[in-house]
Amino acid sequence: MDNTFNVFESGEMVDWKNFIFDVSGLPQKAKCFLSGELGLSGMEVSLNCLAPLEDMPFVHRHRNNEELYLFLQGVGEFQADGQILPIQSGTCIRCDPSVARSWRNTGTANLLFIVLQAPMHKLESETINDGEITNDKLLWGQ
């Protein structure tokens, strides 16, 4: 994509259950990777829905990428290097690449969450120092 910005409409969070991520030999999951949808070049972001009492059927880690899990709805448990952490709406968990991790939905509603991953130790500046105010006029409310 040659655009300087891209838009992808994921729909209402309730519809995230309709995403299909299929890896040979593994159960299908309701997951949508946004790198392909938006042309991301420095991180991966996925939208995820785990049905009630469903779990991630394996433990995994990464070679280079740290991950940030942002839980938006539901309740469950997150396994990180042999520890079980409770998760609920508002829980945020960051994992070094080496952390062995998995999660499960222990509730009666869908567990909705966003996962961001990027190479560890590659953040070049703090967000506040990287941003700058422009002279562009706001287009709404005029």
Coordinates of C-alpha atoms in Angstrom, one line a residue:
M1 CA 0.0 0.0 0.0
D2 CA 1.3 3.4 -0.9
N3 CA -1.1 5.4 1.3
T4 CA 0.1 7.4 4.2
F5 CA -2.8 6.2 6.2
N6 CA -5.2 3.2 5.9
V7 CA -8.5 2.3 7.4
F8 CA -10.0 -1.1 8.3
E9 CA -13.5 -1.4 9.7
S10 CA -13.4 -4.4 12.2
G11 CA -17.1 -4.1 13.0
E12 CA -18.6 -4.1 16.4
M13 CA -16.6 -6.1 19.0
V14 CA -19.6 -8.5 19.3
D15 CA -18.8 -9.5 15.7
W16 CA -15.1 -10.3 16.3
K17 CA -16.3 -13.9 16.9
N18 CA -16.7 -14.1 13.1
F19 CA -13.0 -13.6 12.3
I20 CA -11.3 -16.8 11.1
F21 CA -7.7 -17.5 11.6
D22 CA -6.7 -20.9 10.4
V23 CA -3.3 -22.6 10.9
S24 CA -2.9 -26.1 9.6
G25 CA -3.2 -28.6 12.4
L26 CA -4.7 -26.2 15.0
P27 CA -8.3 -25.4 15.8
Q28 CA -9.6 -22.3 14.0
K29 CA -9.6 -19.1 16.2
A30 CA -11.5 -15.9 16.0
K31 CA -8.5 -13.6 15.3
C32 CA -7.8 -10.9 12.7
F33 CA -4.2 -9.8 12.1
L34 CA -4.2 -6.1 11.1
S35 CA -0.8 -5.9 9.4
G36 CA -2.2 -7.2 6.2
E37 CA -5.4 -5.2 6.5
L38 CA -3.6 -1.9 7.2
G39 CA -0.1 -2.4 5.8
L40 CA 1.6 -2.2 9.2
S41 CA 5.4 -2.2 9.0
G42 CA 6.7 -1.8 12.6
M43 CA 4.3 -3.9 14.7
E44 CA 1.6 -6.6 14.5
V45 CA -1.8 -6.1 16.0
S46 CA -4.6 -8.7 16.3
L47 CA -8.2 -8.5 17.3
N48 CA -9.2 -11.6 19.2
C49 CA -12.4 -13.3 20.5
L50 CA -12.2 -16.4 22.6
A51 CA -15.6 -18.1 23.2
P52 CA -16.8 -19.1 26.7
L53 CA -14.7 -21.9 28.3
E54 CA -12.4 -22.0 25.2
D55 CA -8.6 -21.8 25.6
M56 CA -5.5 -21.3 23.5
P57 CA -4.6 -24.9 22.9
F58 CA -0.8 -24.5 23.2
V59 CA 1.8 -22.5 25.1
H60 CA 4.0 -20.3 22.9
R61 CA 6.8 -17.8 23.1
H62 CA 8.5 -15.5 20.5
R63 CA 12.0 -15.2 19.2
N64 CA 12.1 -11.4 19.0
N65 CA 8.8 -9.7 19.7
E66 CA 7.4 -8.6 23.0
E67 CA 3.6 -8.7 23.2
L68 CA 1.1 -6.5 24.9
Y69 CA -2.3 -8.1 25.7
L70 CA -5.2 -5.6 26.3
F71 CA -8.3 -7.4 27.6
L72 CA -11.5 -5.5 26.8
Q73 CA -14.3 -7.8 27.9
G74 CA -14.8 -11.1 29.7
V75 CA -12.9 -13.0 32.4
G76 CA -10.2 -15.7 32.2
E77 CA -6.7 -16.8 33.2
F78 CA -3.4 -16.0 31.6
Q79 CA -0.5 -18.4 32.0
A80 CA 2.9 -16.7 32.0
D81 CA 6.1 -18.7 32.8
G82 CA 4.2 -21.1 35.0
Q83 CA 2.2 -18.5 36.8
I84 CA -1.6 -18.2 36.5
L85 CA -2.8 -14.6 36.4
P86 CA -6.5 -13.6 36.5
I87 CA -7.7 -11.5 33.6
Q88 CA -10.7 -9.3 33.2
S89 CA -11.8 -6.2 31.3
G90 CA -9.0 -3.7 31.8
T91 CA -6.2 -6.2 32.4
C92 CA -3.0 -5.3 30.5
I93 CA -0.2 -7.9 30.3
R94 CA 3.2 -7.3 28.6
C95 CA 5.4 -10.3 27.9
D96 CA 9.1 -10.5 27.0
P97 CA 9.7 -12.7 23.9
S98 CA 11.0 -15.5 26.1
V99 CA 7.9 -15.7 28.3
A100 CA 6.0 -19.0 27.7
R101 CA 2.3 -18.0 27.6
S102 CA -1.2 -19.1 27.0
W103 CA -4.7 -18.0 28.1
R104 CA -8.2 -19.2 28.6
N105 CA -11.8 -17.9 28.9
T106 CA -13.3 -19.0 32.2
G107 CA -16.5 -17.0 31.9
T108 CA -19.9 -17.3 30.2
A109 CA -19.3 -14.4 27.7
N110 CA -16.7 -14.0 24.9
L111 CA -13.2 -12.9 26.0
L112 CA -12.3 -10.0 23.7
F113 CA -8.8 -8.7 23.6
I114 CA -6.2 -6.9 21.4
V115 CA -2.6 -8.1 21.1
L116 CA 0.2 -5.8 19.9
Q117 CA 3.6 -7.2 19.2
A118 CA 6.8 -5.5 18.1
P119 CA 10.5 -6.2 18.3
M120 CA 11.8 -5.7 21.9
H121 CA 14.2 -2.8 22.6
K122 CA 13.3 -1.0 19.3
L123 CA 11.3 1.9 20.7
E124 CA 13.3 4.9 19.4
S125 CA 11.6 7.7 21.3
E126 CA 8.9 8.3 23.8
T127 CA 5.5 9.1 22.2
I128 CA 5.4 12.6 23.8
N129 CA 8.8 13.5 22.4
D130 CA 8.0 12.1 19.0
G131 CA 4.8 14.0 18.4
E132 CA 4.6 17.6 17.2
I133 CA 1.7 20.1 16.9
T134 CA 1.0 21.2 13.4
N135 CA -0.7 24.3 12.0
D136 CA -3.5 22.3 10.4
K137 CA -7.0 23.6 11.3
L138 CA -9.5 21.2 12.9
L139 CA -12.2 20.3 10.4
W140 CA -15.1 19.6 12.8
G141 CA -17.2 22.0 14.6
Q142 CA -16.8 24.9 12.2

